[in-house]
Coordinates of N, CA and C in Angstrom, one line a residue:
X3 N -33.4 -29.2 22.3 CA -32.3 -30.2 22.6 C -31.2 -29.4 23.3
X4 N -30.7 -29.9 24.4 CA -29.6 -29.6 25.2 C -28.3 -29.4 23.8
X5 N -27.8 -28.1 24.7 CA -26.7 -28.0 23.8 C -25.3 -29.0 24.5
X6 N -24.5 -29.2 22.9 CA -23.3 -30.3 23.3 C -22.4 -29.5 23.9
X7 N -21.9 -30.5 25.1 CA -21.4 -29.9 26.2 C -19.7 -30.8 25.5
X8 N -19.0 -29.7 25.1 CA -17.4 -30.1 24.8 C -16.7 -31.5 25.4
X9 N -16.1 -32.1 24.6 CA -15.8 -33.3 26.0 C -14.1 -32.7 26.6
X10 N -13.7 -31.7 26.3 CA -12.6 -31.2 27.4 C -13.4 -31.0 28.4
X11 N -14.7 -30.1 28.7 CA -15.4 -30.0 30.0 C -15.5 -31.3 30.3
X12 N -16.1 -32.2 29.8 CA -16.2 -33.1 30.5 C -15.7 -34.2 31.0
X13 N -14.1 -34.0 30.8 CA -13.3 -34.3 31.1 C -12.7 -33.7 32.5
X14 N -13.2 -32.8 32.7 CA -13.0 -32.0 34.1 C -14.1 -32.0 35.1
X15 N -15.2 -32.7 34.9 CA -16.1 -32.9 36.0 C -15.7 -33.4 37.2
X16 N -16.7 -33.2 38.4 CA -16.1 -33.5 39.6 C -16.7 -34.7 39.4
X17 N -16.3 -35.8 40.0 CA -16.6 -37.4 40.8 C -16.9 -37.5 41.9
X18 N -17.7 -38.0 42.4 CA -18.2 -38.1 44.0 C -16.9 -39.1 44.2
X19 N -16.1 -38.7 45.9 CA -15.2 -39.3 46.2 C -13.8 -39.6 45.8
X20 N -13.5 -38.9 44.6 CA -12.7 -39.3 43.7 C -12.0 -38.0 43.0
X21 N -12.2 -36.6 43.2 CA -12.1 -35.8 42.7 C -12.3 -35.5 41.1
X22 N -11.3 -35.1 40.4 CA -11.5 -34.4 39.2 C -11.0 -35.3 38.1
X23 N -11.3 -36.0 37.1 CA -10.9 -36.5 35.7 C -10.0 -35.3 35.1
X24 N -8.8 -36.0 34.5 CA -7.9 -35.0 34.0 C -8.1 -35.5 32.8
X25 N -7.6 -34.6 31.2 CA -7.6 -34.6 30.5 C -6.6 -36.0 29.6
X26 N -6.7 -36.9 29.1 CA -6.2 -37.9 28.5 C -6.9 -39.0 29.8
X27 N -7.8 -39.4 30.8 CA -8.1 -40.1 31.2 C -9.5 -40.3 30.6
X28 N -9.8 -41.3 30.1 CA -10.9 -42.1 29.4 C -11.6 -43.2 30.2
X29 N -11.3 -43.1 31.5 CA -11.6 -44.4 31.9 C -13.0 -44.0 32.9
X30 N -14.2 -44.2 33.5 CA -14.4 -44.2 34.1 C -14.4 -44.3 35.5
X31 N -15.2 -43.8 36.4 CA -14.5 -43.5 38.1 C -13.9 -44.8 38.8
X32 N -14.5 -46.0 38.5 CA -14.5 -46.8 39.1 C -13.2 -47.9 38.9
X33 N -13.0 -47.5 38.0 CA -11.3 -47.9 36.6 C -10.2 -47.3 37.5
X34 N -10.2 -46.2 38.1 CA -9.1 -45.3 38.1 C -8.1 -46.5 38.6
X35 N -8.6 -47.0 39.8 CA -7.7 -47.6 40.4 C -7.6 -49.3 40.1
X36 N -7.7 -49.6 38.9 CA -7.6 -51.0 38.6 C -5.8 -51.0 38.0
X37 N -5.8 -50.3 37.7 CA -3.9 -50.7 37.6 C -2.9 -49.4 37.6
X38 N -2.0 -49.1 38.0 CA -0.7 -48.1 37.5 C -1.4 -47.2 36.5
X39 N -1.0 -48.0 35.2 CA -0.9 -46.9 34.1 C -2.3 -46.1 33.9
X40 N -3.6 -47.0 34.4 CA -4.8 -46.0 34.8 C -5.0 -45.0 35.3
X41 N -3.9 -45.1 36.9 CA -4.3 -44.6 38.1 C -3.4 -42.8 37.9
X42 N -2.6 -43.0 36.6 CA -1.4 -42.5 36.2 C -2.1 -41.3 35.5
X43 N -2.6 -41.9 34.4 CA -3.8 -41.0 33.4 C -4.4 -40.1 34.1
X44 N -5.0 -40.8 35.0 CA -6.4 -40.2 35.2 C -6.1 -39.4 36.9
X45 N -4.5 -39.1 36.7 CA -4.2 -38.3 38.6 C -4.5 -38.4 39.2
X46 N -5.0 -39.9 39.9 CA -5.2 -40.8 40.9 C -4.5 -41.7 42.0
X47 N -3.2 -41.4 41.7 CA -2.0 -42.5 42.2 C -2.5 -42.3 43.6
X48 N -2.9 -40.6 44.3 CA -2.7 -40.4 45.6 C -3.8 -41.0 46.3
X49 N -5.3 -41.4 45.7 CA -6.3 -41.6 45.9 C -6.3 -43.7 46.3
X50 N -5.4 -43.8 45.4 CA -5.5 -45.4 45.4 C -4.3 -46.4 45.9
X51 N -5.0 -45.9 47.5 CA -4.0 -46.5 48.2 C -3.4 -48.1 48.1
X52 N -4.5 -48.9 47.8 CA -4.2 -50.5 47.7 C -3.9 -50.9 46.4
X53 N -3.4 -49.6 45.5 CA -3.2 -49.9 44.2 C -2.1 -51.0 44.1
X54 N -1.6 -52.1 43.7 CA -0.4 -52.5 43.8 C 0.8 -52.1 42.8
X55 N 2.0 -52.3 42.9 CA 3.4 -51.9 42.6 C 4.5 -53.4 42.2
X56 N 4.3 -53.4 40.9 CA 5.7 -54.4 40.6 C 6.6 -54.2 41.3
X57 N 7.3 -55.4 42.1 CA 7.8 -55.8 43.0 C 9.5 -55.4 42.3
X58 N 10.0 -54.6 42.8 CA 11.3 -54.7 42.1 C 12.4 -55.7 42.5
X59 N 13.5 -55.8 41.4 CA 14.2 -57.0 41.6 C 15.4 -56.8 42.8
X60 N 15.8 -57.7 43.2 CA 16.6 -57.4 44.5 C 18.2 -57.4 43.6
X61 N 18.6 -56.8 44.2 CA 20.4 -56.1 44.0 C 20.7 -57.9 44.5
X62 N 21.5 -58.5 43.1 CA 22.2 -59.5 43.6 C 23.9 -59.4 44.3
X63 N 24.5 -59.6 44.8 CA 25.7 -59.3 45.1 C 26.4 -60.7 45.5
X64 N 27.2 -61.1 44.9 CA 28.0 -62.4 45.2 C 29.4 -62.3 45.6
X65 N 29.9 -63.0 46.6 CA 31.2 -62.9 47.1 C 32.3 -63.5 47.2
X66 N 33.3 -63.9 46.1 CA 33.9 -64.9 46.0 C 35.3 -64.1 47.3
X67 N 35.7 -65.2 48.0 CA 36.6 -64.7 48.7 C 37.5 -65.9 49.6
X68 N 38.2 -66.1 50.7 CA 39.2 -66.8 51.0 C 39.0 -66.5 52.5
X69 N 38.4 -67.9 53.2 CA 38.1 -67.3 54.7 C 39.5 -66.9 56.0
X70 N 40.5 -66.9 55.3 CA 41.5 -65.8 56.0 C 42.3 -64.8 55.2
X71 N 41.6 -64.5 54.4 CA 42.5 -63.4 53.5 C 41.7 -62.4 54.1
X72 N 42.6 -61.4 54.8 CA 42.5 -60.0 55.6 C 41.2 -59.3 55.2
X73 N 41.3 -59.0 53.6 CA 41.0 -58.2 53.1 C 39.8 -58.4 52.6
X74 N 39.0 -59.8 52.7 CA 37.7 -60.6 52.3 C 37.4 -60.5 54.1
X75 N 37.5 -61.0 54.5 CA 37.0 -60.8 56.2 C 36.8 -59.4 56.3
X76 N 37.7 -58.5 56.2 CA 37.3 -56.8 56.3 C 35.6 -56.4 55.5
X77 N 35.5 -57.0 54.4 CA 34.4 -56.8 53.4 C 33.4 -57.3 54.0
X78 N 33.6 -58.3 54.4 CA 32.4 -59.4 54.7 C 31.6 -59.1 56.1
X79 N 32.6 -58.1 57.2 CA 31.9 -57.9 58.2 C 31.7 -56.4 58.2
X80 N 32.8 -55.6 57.7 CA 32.0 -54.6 57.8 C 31.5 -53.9 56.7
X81 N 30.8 -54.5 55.3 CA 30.4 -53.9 54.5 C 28.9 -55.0 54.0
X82 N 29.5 -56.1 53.8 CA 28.0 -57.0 53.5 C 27.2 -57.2 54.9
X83 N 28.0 -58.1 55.6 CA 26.9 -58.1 57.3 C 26.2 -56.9 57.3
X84 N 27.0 -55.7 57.4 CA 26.2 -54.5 58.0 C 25.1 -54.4 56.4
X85 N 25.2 -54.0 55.3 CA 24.0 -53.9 54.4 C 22.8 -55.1 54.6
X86 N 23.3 -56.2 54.8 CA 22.4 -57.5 54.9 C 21.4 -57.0 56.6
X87 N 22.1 -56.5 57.1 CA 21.3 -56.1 58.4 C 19.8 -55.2 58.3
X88 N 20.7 -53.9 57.4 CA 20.4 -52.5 57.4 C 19.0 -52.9 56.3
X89 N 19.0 -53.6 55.2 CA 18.2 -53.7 54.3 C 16.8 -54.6 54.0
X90 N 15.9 -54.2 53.9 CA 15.0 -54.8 53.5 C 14.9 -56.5 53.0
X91 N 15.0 -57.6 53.4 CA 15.1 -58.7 52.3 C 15.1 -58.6 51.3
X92 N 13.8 -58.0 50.6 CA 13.9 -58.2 49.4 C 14.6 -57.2 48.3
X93 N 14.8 -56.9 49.5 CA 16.2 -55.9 48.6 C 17.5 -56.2 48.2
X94 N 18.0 -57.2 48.4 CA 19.3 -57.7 48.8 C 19.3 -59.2 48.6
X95 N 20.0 -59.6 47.1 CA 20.4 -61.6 47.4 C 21.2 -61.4 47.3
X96 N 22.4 -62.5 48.6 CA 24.3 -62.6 48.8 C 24.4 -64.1 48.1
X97 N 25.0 -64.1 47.6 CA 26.1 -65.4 47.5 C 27.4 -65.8 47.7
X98 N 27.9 -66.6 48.8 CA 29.2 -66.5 49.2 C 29.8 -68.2 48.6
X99 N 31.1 -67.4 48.2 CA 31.7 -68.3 47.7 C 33.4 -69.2 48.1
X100 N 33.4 -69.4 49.0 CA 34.3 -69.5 49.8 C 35.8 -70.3 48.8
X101 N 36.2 -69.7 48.4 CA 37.4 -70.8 47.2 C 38.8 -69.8 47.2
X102 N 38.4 -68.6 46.1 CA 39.7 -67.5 46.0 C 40.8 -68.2 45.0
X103 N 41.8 -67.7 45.0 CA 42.8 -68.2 44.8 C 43.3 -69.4 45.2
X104 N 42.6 -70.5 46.0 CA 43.0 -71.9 45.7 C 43.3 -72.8 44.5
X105 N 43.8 -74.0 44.6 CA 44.1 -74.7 43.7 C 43.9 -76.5 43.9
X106 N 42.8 -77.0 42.9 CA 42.6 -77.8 43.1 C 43.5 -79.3 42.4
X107 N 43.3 -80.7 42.9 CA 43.5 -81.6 42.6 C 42.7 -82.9 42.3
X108 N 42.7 -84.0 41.4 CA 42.3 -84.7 41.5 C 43.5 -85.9 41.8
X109 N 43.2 -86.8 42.9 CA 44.2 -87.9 43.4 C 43.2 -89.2 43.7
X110 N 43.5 -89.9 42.9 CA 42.7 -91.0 42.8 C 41.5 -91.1 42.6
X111 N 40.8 -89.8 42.5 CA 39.5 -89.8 42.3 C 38.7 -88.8 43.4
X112 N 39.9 -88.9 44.2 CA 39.2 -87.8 45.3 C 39.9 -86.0 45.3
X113 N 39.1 -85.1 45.0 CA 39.6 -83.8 44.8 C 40.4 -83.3 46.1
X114 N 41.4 -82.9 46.0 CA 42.2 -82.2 47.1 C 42.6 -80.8 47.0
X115 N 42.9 -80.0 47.8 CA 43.0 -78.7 47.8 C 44.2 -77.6 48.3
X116 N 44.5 -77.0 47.7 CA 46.0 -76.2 48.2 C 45.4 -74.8 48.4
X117 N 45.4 -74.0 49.2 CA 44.6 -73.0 49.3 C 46.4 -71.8 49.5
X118 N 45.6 -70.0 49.3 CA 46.6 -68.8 49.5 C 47.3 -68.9 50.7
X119 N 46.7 -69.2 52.1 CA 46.8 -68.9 53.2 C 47.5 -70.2 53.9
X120 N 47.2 -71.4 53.0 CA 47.8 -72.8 53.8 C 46.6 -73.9 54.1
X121 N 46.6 -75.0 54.9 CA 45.7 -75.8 55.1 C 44.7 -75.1 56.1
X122 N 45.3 -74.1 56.8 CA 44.1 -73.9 57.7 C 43.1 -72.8 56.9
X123 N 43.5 -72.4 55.8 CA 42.4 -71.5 55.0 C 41.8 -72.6 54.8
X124 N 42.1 -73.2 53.9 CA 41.5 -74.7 53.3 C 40.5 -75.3 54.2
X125 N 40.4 -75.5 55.6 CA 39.8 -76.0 56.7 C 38.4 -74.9 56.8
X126 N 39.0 -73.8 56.8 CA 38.0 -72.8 57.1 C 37.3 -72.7 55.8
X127 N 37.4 -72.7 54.5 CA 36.4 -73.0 53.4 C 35.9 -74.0 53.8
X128 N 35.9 -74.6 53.9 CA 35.6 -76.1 54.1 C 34.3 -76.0 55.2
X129 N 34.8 -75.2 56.5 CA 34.1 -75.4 57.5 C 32.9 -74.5 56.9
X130 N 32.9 -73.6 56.4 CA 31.7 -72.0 56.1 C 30.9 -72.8 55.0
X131 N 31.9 -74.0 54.0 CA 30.9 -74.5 52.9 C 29.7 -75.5 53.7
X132 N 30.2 -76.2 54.4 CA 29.5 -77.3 55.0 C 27.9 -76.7 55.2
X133 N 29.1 -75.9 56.5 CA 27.8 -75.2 57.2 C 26.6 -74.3 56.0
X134 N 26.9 -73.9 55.3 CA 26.2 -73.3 54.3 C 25.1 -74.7 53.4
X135 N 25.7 -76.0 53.5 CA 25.2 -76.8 52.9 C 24.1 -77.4 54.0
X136 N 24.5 -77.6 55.6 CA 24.0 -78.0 56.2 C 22.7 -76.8 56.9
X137 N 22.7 -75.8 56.9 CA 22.1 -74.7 57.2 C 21.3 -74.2 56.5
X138 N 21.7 -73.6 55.0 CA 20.6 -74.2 53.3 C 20.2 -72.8 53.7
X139 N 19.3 -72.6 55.1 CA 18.7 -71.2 54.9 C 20.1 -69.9 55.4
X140 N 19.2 -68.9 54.1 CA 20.7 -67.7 54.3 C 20.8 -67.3 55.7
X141 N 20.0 -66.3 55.8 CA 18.9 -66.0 57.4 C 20.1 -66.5 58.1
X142 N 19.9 -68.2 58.9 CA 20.5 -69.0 59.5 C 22.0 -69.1 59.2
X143 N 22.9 -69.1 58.2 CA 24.1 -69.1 58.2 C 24.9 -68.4 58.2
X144 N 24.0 -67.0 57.4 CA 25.0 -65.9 57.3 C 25.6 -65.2 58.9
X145 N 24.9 -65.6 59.9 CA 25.1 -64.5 60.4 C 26.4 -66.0 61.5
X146 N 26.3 -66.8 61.6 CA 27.4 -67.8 62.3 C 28.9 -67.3 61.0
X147 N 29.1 -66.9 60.1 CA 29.8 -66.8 59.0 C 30.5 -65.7 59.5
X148 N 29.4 -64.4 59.7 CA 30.2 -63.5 60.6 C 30.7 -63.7 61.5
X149 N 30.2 -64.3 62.5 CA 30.7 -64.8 63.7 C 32.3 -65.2 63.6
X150 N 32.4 -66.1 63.2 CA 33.6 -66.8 62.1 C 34.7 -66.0 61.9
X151 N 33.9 -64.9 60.8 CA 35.3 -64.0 60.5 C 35.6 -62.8 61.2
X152 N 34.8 -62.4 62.0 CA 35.1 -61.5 62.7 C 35.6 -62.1 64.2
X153 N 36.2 -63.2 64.7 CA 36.4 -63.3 65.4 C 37.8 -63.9 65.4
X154 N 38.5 -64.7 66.6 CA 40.0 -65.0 66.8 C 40.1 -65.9 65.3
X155 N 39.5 -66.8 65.3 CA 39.7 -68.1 64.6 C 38.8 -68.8 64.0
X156 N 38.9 -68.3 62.6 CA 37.6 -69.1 62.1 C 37.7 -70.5 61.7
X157 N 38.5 -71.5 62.3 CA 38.5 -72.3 62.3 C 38.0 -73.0 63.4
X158 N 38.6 -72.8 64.8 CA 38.0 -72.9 65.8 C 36.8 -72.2 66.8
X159 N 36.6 -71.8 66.9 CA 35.1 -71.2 67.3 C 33.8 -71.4 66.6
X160 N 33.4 -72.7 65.7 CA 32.4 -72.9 65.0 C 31.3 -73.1 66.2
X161 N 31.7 -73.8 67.1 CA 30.8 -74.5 67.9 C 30.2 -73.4 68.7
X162 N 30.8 -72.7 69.4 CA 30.6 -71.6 69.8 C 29.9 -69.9 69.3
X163 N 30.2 -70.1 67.8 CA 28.7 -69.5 67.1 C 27.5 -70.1 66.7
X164 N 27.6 -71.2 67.0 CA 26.8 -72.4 66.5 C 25.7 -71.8 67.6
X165 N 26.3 -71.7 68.7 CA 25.6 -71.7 70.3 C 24.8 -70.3 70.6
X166 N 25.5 -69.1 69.7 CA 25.0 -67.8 69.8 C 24.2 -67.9 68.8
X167 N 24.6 -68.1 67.3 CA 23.4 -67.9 66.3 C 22.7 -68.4 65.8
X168 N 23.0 -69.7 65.9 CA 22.4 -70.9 65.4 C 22.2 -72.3 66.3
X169 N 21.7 -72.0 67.2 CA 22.0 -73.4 68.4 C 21.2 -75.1 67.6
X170 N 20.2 -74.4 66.4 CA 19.6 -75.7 65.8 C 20.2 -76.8 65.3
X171 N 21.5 -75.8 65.1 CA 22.0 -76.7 64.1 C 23.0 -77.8 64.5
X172 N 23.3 -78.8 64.0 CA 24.1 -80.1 64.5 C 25.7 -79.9 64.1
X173 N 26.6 -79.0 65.1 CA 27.8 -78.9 64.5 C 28.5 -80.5 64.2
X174 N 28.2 -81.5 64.9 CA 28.8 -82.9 64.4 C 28.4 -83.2 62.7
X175 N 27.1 -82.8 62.6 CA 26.9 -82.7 60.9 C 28.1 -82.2 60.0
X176 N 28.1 -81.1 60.7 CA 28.5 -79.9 59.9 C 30.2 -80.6 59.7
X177 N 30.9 -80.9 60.8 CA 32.3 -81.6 60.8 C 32.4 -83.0 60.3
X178 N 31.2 -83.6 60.0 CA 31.3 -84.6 58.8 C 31.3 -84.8 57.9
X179 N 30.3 -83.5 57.5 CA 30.4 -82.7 56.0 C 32.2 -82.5 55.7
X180 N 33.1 -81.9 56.7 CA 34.2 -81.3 56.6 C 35.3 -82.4 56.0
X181 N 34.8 -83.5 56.9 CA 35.9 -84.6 57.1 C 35.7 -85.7 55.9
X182 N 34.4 -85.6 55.0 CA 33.8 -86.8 54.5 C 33.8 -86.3 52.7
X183 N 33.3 -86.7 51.5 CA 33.4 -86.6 50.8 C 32.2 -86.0 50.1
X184 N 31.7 -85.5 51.3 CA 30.5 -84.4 50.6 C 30.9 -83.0 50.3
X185 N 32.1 -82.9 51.8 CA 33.0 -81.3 51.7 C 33.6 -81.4 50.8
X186 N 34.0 -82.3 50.2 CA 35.5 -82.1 48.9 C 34.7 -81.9 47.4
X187 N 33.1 -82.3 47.5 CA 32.4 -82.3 46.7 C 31.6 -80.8 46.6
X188 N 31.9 -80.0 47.6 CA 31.0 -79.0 47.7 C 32.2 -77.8 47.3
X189 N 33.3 -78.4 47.4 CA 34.4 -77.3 47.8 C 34.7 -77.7 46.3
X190 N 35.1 -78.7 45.5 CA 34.8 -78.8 43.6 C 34.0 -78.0 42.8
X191 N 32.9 -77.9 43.8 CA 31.6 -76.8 43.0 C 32.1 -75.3 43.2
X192 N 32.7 -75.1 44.6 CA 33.4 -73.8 44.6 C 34.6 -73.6 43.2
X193 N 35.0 -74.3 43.1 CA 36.0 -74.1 42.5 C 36.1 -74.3 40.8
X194 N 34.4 -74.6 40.6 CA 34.3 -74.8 39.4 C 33.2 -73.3 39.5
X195 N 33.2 -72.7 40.6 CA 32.0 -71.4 40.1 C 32.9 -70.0 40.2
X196 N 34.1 -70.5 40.9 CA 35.3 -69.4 40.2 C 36.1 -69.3 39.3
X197 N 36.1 -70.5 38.7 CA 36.9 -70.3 37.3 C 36.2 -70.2 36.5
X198 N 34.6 -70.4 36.4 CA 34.0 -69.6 35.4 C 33.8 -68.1 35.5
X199 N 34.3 -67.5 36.7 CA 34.5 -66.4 36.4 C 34.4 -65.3 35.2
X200 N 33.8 -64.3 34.6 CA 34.3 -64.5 33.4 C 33.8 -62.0 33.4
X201 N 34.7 -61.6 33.5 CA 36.1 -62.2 33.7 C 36.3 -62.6 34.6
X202 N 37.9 -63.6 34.4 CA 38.5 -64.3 35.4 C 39.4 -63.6 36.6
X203 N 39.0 -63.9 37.9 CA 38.9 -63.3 38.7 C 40.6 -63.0 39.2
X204 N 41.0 -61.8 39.5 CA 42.5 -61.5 39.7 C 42.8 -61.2 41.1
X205 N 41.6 -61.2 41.8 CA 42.5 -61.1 43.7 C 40.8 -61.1 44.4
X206 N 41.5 -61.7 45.2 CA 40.0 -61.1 46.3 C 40.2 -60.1 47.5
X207 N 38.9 -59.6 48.0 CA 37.5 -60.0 47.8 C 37.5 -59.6 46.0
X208 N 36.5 -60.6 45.1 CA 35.8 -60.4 43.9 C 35.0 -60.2 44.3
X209 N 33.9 -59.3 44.2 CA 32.6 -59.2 44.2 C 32.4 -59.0 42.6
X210 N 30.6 -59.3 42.4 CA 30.2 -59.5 41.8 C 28.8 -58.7 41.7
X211 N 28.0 -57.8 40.9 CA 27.2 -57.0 41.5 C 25.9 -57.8 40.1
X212 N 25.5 -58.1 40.3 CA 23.6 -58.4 39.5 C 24.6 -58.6 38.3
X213 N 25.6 -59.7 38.2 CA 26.0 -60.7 37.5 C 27.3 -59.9 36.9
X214 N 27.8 -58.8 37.2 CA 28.7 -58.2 36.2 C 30.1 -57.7 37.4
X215 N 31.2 -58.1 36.9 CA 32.5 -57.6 37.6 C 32.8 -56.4 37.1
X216 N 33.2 -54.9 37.7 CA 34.2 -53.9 36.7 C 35.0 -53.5 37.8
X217 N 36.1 -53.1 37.4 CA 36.7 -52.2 38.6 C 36.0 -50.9 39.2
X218 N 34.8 -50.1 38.8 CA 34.2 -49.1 38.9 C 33.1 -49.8 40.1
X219 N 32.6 -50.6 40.0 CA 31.5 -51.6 40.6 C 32.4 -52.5 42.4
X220 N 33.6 -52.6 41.6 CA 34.0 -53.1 42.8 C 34.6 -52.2 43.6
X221 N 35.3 -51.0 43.5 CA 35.5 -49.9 44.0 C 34.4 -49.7 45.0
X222 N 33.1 -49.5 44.4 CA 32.0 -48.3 45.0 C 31.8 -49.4 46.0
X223 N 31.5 -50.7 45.9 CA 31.1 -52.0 46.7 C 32.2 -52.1 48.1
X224 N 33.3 -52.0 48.0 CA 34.3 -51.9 48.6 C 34.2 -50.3 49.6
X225 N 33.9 -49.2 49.0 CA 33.5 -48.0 49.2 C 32.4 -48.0 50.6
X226 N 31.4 -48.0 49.8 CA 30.1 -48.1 50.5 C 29.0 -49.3 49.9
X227 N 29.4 -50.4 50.1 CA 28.3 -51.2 49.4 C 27.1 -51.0 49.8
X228 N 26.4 -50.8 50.9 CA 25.1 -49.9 51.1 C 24.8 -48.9 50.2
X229 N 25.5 -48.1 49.9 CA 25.1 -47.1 49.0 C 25.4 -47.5 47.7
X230 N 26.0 -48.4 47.2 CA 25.8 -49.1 45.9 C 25.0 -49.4 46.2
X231 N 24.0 -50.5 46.6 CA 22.5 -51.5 46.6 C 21.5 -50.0 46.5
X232 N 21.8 -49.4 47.2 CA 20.4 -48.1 47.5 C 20.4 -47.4 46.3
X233 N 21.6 -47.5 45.3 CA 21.5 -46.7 44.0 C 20.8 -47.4 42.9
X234 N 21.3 -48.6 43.0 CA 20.8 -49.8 42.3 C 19.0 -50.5 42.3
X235 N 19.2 -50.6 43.6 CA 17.7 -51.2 43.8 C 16.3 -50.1 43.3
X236 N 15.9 -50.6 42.3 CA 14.7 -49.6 41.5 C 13.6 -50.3 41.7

């Protein structure tokens, strides 16, 4: 009778195609590459190329802000636009919230609004909410939004990013939305997704990072928000 051959040796035999079984892998050659924690065991990761990889979750970032407050326009073009460029999709969900420090009313039934900056902030929430309602896809809005705030007047020049970034869209929509009681209804939801704030929000830009406000979080975001997401995203 053949003598018994140790099973540490034979845990070290060669595999046609596959190299060497390492020690704590139990699985057969053909196993290695059926999941991670197999391919892990048995020192295979480099062999199994089509192995697949849990999808990691994307860095949420939300942006509550005020479409002429200096200091939310500064943020929004040169720190989110440029990450939203630079990054992967699925690396990155934004949510903009166009409200801030406004103050709302109810007058007869219809919600009215007093904004930091005057009526013409007010106009320009108004105009970025619509368009965000009428546009739906991010892709498609965000980048007329830039447009907007990095330019003379984000009140006036809609039409004319409309024409560069988004020519699909129906700016007479978008100015009905503004003028009609869908905007006053969209711009209520704003203002009910900032006072739940929690904590409650003390100046803008607020950012918001995968659900959580601190001063440590808004600093770094304010900093280099690219290099917050690239630390974050696992």
């Amino acid at each position: 009778m053949a003598p018994a051959v140790p099973l540490a040796l034979l845990a070290l035999v060669a595999l046609p195609g596959l190299g060497v079984a390492f020690p704590g892998c139990d699985y057969p050659a053909h196993l290695w590459c059926s999941s991670p924690e197999i391919a892990v065991a048995c020192q295979a990761e480099s062999r199994c190329a089509n192995l697949s990889h849990p999808a990691a979750a994307p860095v949420e970032v939300s942006l509550f802000y005020e479409s002429l407050c200096p200091a939310c326009r500064w943020f929004l073009v040169q720190e989110l636009f440029t990450a939203w460029l630079l990054l992967p999709a699925e690396a990155l969900n934004i949510t903009l919230v166009p409200y801030g420090n406004a103050m709302e009313r109810n007058i007869s039934g219809k919600w009215q609004f007093q904004c930091q900056h005057g009526p013409e902030e007010c106009l320009g929430n108004m105009i970025e909410t619509c368009l965000m309602h009428e546009a739906q896809n991010f892709s498609t809005y965000f980048p007329v939004i830039f447009c907007l705030e990095s330019g003379t007047s984000v009140t006036k020049n809609l039409e004319a990013c409309l024409q560069i970034y988004a020519p699909q869209l129906d700016g007479g929509r978008i100015a009905a939305c503004v003028q009609g009681d869908t905007g006053a209804a969209l711009m209520h939801r704003n203002a009910q997704l900032t006072e739940a704030l929690d904590p409650p929000h003390q100046y803008v830009p607020w950012i918001v990072i995968n659900g959580k406000h601190t001063d440590e979080l808004q600093a770094e975001a304010q900093d280099s928000l690219l290099g917050l997401i690239c630390r974050l995203y696992q």
